[in-house]
Coordinates of C-alpha atoms in Angstrom, one line a residue:
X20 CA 8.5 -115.9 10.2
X21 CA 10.9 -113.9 8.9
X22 CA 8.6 -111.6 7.0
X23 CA 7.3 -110.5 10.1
X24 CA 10.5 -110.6 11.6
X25 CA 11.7 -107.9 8.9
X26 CA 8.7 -105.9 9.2
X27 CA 9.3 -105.8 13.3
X28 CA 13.1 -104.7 12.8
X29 CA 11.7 -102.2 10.0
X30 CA 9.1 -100.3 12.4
X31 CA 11.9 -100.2 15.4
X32 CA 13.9 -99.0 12.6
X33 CA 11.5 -96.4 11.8
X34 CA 10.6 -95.1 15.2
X35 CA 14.5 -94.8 16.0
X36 CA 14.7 -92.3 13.4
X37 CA 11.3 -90.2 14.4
X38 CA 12.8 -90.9 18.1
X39 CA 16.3 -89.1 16.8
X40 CA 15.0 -86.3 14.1
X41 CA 12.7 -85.1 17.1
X42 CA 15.8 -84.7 19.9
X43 CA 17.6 -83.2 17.2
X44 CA 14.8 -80.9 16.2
X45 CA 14.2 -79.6 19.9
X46 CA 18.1 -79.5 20.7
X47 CA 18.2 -77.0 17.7
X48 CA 15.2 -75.2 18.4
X49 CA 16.9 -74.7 22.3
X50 CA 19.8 -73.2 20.9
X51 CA 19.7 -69.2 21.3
X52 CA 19.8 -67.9 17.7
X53 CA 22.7 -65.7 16.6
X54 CA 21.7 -61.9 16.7
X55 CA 23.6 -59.8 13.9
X56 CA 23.6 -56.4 14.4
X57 CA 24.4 -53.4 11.9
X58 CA 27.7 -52.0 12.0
X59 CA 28.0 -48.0 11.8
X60 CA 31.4 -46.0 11.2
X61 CA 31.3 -42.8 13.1
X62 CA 31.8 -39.7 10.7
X63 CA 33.0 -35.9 11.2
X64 CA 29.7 -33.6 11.0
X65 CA 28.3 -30.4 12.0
X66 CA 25.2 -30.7 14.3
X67 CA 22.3 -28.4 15.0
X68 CA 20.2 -28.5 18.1
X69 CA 16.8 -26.6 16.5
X70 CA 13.6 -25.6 18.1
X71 CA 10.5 -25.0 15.7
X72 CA 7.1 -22.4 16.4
X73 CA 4.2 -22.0 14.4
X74 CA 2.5 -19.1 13.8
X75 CA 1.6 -16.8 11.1
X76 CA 2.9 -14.8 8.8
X77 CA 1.7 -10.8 8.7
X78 CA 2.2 -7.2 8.2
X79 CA 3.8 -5.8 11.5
X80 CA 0.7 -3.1 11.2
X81 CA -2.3 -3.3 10.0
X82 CA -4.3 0.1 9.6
X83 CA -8.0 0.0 10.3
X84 CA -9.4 2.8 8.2
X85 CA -12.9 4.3 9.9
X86 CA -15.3 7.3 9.2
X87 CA -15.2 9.9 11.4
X88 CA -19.1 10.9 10.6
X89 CA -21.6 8.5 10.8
X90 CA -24.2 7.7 7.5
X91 CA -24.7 4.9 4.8
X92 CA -21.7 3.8 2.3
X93 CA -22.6 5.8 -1.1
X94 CA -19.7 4.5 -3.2
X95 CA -16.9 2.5 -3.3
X96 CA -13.9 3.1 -4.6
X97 CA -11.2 0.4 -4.1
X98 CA -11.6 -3.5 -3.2
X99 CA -9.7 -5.8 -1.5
X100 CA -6.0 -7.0 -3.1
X101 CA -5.5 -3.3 -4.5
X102 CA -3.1 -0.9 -3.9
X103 CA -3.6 2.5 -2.3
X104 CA -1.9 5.9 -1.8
X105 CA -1.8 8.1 1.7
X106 CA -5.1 10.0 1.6
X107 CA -6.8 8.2 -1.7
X108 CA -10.2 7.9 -1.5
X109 CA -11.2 4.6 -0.2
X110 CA -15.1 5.3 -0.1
X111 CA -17.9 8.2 0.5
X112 CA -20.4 7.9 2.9
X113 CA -23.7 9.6 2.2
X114 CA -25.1 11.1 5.5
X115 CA -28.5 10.2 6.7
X116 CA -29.3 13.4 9.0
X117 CA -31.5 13.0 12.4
X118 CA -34.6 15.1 12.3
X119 CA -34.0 16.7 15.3
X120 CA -30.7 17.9 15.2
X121 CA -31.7 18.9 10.9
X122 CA -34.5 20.5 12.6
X123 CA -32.7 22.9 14.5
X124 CA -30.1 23.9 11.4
X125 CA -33.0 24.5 9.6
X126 CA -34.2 27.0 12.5
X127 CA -30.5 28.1 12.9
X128 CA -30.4 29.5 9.3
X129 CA -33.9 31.1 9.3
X130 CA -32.9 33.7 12.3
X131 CA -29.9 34.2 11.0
X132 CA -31.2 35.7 7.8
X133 CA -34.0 37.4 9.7
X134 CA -31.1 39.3 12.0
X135 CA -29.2 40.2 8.8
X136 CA -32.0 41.6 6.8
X137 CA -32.6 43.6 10.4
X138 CA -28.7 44.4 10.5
X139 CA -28.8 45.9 7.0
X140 CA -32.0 48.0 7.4
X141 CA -30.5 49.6 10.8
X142 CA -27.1 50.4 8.4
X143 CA -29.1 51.5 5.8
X144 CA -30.3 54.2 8.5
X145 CA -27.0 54.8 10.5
X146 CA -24.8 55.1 7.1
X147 CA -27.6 58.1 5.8
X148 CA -27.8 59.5 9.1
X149 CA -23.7 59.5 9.4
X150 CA -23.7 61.2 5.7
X151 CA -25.8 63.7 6.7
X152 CA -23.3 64.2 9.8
X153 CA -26.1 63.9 12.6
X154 CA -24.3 61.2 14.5
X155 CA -20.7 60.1 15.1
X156 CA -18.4 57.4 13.3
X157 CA -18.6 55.4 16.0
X158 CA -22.2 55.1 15.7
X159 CA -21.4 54.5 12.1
X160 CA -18.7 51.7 12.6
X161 CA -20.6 50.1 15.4
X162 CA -23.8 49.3 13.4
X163 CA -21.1 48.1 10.0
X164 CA -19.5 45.4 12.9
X165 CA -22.9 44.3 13.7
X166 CA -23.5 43.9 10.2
X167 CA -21.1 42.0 9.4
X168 CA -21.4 40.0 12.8
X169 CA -24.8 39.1 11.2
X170 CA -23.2 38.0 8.1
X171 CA -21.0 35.3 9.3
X172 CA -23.5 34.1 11.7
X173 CA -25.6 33.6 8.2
X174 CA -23.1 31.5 6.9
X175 CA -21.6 30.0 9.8
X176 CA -25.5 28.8 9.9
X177 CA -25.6 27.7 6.5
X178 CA -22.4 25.3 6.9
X179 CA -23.8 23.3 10.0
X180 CA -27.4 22.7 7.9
X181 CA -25.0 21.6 5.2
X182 CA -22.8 19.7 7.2
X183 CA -26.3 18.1 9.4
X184 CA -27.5 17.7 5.9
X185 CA -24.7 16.5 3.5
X186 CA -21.8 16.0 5.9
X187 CA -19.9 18.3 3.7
X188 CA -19.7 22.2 3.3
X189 CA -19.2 23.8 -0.2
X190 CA -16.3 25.6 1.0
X191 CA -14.2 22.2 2.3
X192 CA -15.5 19.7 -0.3
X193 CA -11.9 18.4 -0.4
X194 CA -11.4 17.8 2.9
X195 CA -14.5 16.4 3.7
X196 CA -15.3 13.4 6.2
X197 CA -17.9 12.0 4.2
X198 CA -15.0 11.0 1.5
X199 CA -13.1 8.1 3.5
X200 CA -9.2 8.2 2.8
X201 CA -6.5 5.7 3.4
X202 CA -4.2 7.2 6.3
X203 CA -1.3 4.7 5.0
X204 CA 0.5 3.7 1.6
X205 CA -0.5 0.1 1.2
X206 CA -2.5 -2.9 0.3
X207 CA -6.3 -3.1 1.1
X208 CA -6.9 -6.7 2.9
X209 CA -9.8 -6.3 3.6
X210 CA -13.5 -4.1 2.7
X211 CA -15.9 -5.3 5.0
X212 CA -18.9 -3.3 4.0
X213 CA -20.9 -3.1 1.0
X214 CA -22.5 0.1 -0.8
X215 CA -25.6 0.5 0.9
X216 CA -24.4 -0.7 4.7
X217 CA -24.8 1.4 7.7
X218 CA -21.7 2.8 8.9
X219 CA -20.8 4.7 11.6
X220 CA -18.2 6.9 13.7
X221 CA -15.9 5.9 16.5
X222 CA -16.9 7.2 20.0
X223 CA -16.7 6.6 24.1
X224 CA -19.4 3.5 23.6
X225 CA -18.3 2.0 20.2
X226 CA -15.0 1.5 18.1
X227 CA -16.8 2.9 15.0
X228 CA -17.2 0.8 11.7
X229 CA -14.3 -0.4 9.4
X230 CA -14.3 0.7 6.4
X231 CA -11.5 -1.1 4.6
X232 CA -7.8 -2.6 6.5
X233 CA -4.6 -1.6 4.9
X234 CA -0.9 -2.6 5.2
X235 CA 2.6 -2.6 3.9
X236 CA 2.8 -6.0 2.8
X237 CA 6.7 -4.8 1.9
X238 CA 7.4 -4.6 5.7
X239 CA 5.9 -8.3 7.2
X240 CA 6.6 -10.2 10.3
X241 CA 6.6 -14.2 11.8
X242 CA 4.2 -14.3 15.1
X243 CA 4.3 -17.2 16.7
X244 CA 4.4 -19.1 19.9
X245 CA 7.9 -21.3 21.7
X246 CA 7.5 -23.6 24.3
X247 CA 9.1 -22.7 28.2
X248 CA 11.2 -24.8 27.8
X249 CA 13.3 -23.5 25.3
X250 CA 12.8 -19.7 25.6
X251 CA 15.4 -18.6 27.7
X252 CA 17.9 -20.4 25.2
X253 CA 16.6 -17.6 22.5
X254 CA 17.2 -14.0 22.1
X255 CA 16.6 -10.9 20.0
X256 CA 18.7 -10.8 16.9
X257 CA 18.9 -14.7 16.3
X258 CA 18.6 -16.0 12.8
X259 CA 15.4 -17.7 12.1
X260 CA 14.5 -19.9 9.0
X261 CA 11.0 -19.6 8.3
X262 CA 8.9 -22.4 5.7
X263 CA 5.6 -21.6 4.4
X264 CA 3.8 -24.5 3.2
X265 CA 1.1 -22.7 0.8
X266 CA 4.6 -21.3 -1.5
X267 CA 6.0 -24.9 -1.9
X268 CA 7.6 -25.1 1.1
X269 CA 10.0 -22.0 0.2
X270 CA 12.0 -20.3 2.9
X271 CA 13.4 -17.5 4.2
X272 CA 15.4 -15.6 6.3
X273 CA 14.0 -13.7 9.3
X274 CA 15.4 -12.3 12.5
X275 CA 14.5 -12.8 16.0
X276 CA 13.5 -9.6 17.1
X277 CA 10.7 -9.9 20.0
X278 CA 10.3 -12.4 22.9
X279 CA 7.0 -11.2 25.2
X280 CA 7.8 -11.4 28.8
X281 CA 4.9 -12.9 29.9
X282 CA 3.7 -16.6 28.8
X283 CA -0.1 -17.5 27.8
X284 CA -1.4 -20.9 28.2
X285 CA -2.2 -23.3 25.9
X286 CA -3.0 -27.1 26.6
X287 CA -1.7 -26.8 29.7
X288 CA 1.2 -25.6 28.6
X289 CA 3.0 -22.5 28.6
X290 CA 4.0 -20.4 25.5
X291 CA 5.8 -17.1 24.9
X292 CA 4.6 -15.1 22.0
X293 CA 8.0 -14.3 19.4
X294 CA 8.3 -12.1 16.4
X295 CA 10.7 -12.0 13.8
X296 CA 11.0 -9.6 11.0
X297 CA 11.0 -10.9 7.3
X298 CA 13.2 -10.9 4.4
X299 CA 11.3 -12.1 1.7
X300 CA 12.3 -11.6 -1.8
X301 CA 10.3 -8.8 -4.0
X302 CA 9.6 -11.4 -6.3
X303 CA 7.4 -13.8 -4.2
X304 CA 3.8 -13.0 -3.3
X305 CA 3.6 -13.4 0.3
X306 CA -0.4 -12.8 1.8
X307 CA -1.1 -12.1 5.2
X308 CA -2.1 -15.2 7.3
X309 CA -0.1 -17.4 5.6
X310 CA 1.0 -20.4 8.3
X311 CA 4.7 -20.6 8.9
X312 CA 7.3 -22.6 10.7
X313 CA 10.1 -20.9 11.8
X314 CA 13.5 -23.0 12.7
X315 CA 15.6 -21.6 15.6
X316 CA 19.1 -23.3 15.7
X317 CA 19.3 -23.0 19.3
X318 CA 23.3 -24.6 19.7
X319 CA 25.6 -25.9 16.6
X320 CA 28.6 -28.1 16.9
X321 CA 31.1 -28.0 13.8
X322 CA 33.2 -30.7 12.3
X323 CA 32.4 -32.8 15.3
X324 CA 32.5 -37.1 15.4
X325 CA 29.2 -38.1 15.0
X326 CA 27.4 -41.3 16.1
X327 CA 23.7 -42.3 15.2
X328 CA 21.9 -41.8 18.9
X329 CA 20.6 -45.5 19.0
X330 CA 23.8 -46.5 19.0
X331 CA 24.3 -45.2 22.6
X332 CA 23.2 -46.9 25.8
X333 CA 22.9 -44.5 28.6
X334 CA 23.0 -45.7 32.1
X335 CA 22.6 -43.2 34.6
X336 CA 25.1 -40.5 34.2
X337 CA 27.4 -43.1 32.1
X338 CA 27.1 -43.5 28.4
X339 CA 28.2 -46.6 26.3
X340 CA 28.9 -48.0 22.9
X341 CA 29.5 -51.3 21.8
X342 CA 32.3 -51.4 19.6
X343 CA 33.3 -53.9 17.3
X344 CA 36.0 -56.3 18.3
X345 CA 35.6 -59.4 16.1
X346 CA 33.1 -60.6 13.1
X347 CA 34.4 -63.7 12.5
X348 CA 32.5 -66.4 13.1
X349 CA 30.3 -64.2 15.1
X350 CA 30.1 -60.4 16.2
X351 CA 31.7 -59.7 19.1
X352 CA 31.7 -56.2 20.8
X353 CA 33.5 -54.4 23.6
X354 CA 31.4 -52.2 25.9
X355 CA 33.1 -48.9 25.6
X356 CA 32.2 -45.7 28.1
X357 CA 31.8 -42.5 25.4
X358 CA 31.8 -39.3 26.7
X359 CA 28.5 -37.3 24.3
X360 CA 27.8 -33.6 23.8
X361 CA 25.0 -32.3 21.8
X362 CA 22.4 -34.2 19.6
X363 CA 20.2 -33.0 16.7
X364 CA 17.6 -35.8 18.0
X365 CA 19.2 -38.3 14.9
X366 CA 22.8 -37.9 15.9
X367 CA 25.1 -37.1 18.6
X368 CA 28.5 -36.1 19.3
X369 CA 31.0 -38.0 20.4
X370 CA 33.9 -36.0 22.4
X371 CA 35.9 -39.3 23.6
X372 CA 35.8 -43.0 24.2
X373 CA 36.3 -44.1 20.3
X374 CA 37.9 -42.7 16.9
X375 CA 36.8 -42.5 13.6
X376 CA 38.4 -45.5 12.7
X377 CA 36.3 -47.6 15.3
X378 CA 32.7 -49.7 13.8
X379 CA 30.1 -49.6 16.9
X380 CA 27.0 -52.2 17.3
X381 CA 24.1 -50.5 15.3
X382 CA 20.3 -51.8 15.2
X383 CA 20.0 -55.2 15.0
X384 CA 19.3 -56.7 11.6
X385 CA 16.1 -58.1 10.9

């Protein structure tokens, strides 16, 4: 009997204390737990709102360089990446005549020699007949102009078959369009054609072919694109900071210098075109196309009390901070109204409502 009787007063026993472990465990687990949030100290800063547009870097002009006769390249001369001088020859074109118009030279040239060998018998006559005083000088000086009319028709004849022919007289070999000159000092970007291609000349139904594009790579601009929203906060002359990613991220300085005043679209968005003009060091190889960012500081606040911006709780019009009035034996915080002014996006000023010497509720703590 009282084995049993122990083992009954041992299970009660036993089932008390599940009974009271479990209202204690779900009494504890009831309780809210205590939130502990990070405490910040507001600091003196300067603050810049920026705006960023991609683009391109480029040379501000870029000189196509065409032949002004048409024909097949002969030679080349330079390639891409070199340098060139104002009126060095780039390349010659070789001049692939059309029958007809060769046809006609040719015919040209033939009665031209016909009416000089005519014009120099008829002198031949005139100059004895003037020696021999049986007709007047002005017989005499008439037949020498037509002589010599006959001459330069001769050669006058000669140059177009030459030119039809060649694309280049004997007499102007230097200045001849078949030899195709840079019009620029410069860098060749670009040689689109090879020795061999057809080229040819610019007129009313065709921009002509290019032979090679040049620039000053010493005189280079930013083109790029800003959003609506921020263009009328930008203007000609404002600094820019432009980053190129293929030079290791260098940067350099650059000034605003064009806004267009039309937008484009783009995503359903609309974009202003900007420029700004380079100053890149002599020592850095810059190439044309190169993708860029340029940073616009569009407002900057100096020496100004600075708060991180998710520490502030805005509420309409009304801004707040929860500053710190107690830690001990929990955080307690008073819910202060803070007057802000500008924000980088990671911090923002604080004009009044708290000090320096105030700690405000941060992110909570994990």
């Amino acid at each position: 009997m009282k084995t049993r009787k122990v083992i009954k007063i041992a299970g009660l026993t036993i089932v008390g204390l599940v009974f009271v472990w479990t209202f204690v465990f779900l009494w504890q687990k009831s309780q809210p737990e205590e939130v502990v949030y990070e405490i910040v100290s507001p600091e003196v800063a300067d603050l810049e709102k920026t705006t960023v547009a991609t683009g391109k870097v480029e040379p501000r002009d870029e000189v196509e360089i065409k032949p002004q006769i048409s024909g097949i390249i002969d030679v080349l001369y330079k390639e891409a990446g070199q340098q060139v001088k104002k009126n060095e020859v780039i390349a010659k074109v070789k001049v692939i005549p059309e029958l007809g118009t060769l046809n006609s030279a040719e015919s040209r040239v033939r009665l031209a020699e016909i009416n000089v060998r005519q014009a120099k018998t008829d002198f031949g006559r005139v100059e004895q007949l003037y020696k021999d005083q049986l007709i007047s000088a002005e017989e005499y000086e008439q037949s020498e102009v037509n002589l010599k009319q006959q001459q330069e028709e001769l050669q006058a004849a000669r140059d177009n078959l030459e030119i039809v022919r060649d694309g280049i007289t004997k007499s102007s070999a230097d200045i001849s369009s078949t030899l195709i000159r840079s019009t620029i000092d410069g860098l060749i970007l670009d040689v689109p054609v090879k020795v061999g291609n057809s080229v040819i000349m610019a007129n009313t139904m065709n921009d002509g072919t290019t032979i090679a594009s040049v620039a000053d790579m010493n005189d280079l601009i930013f083109r790029g694109n800003i959003d609506e929203t921020e263009v009328g906060r930008v203007h000609e002359g404002m600094p820019v900071k432009l980053t190129i990613g293929a030079l290791q991220n260098l940067s350099f300085d650059a000034t605003l210098e064009y806004i267009s005043p039309k937008a484009t679209e783009d995503n359903g968005a609309n974009q202003f075109e900007i420029k700004a003009a380079v100053d890149a060091p002599d020592s850095v190889v810059i190439r044309s196309g190169y993708s860029a960012n340029a940073e616009i500081v569009l407002e900057r606040a100096r020496q100004t009390l600075a708060i991180p911006e998710g520490c502030v709780e805005f509420e309409g019009d009304s801004t707040f901070v929860y500053v710190l009035t107690d830690s001990v034996p929990h955080q307690t915080f008073r819910r202060t109204p803070i007057q802000v002014g500008l924000s980088d996006g990671i911090r923002i000023a604080v004009l009044s409502g708290i000090t320096q010497q105030d700690k405000v509720r941060g992110a909570e703590k994990q």
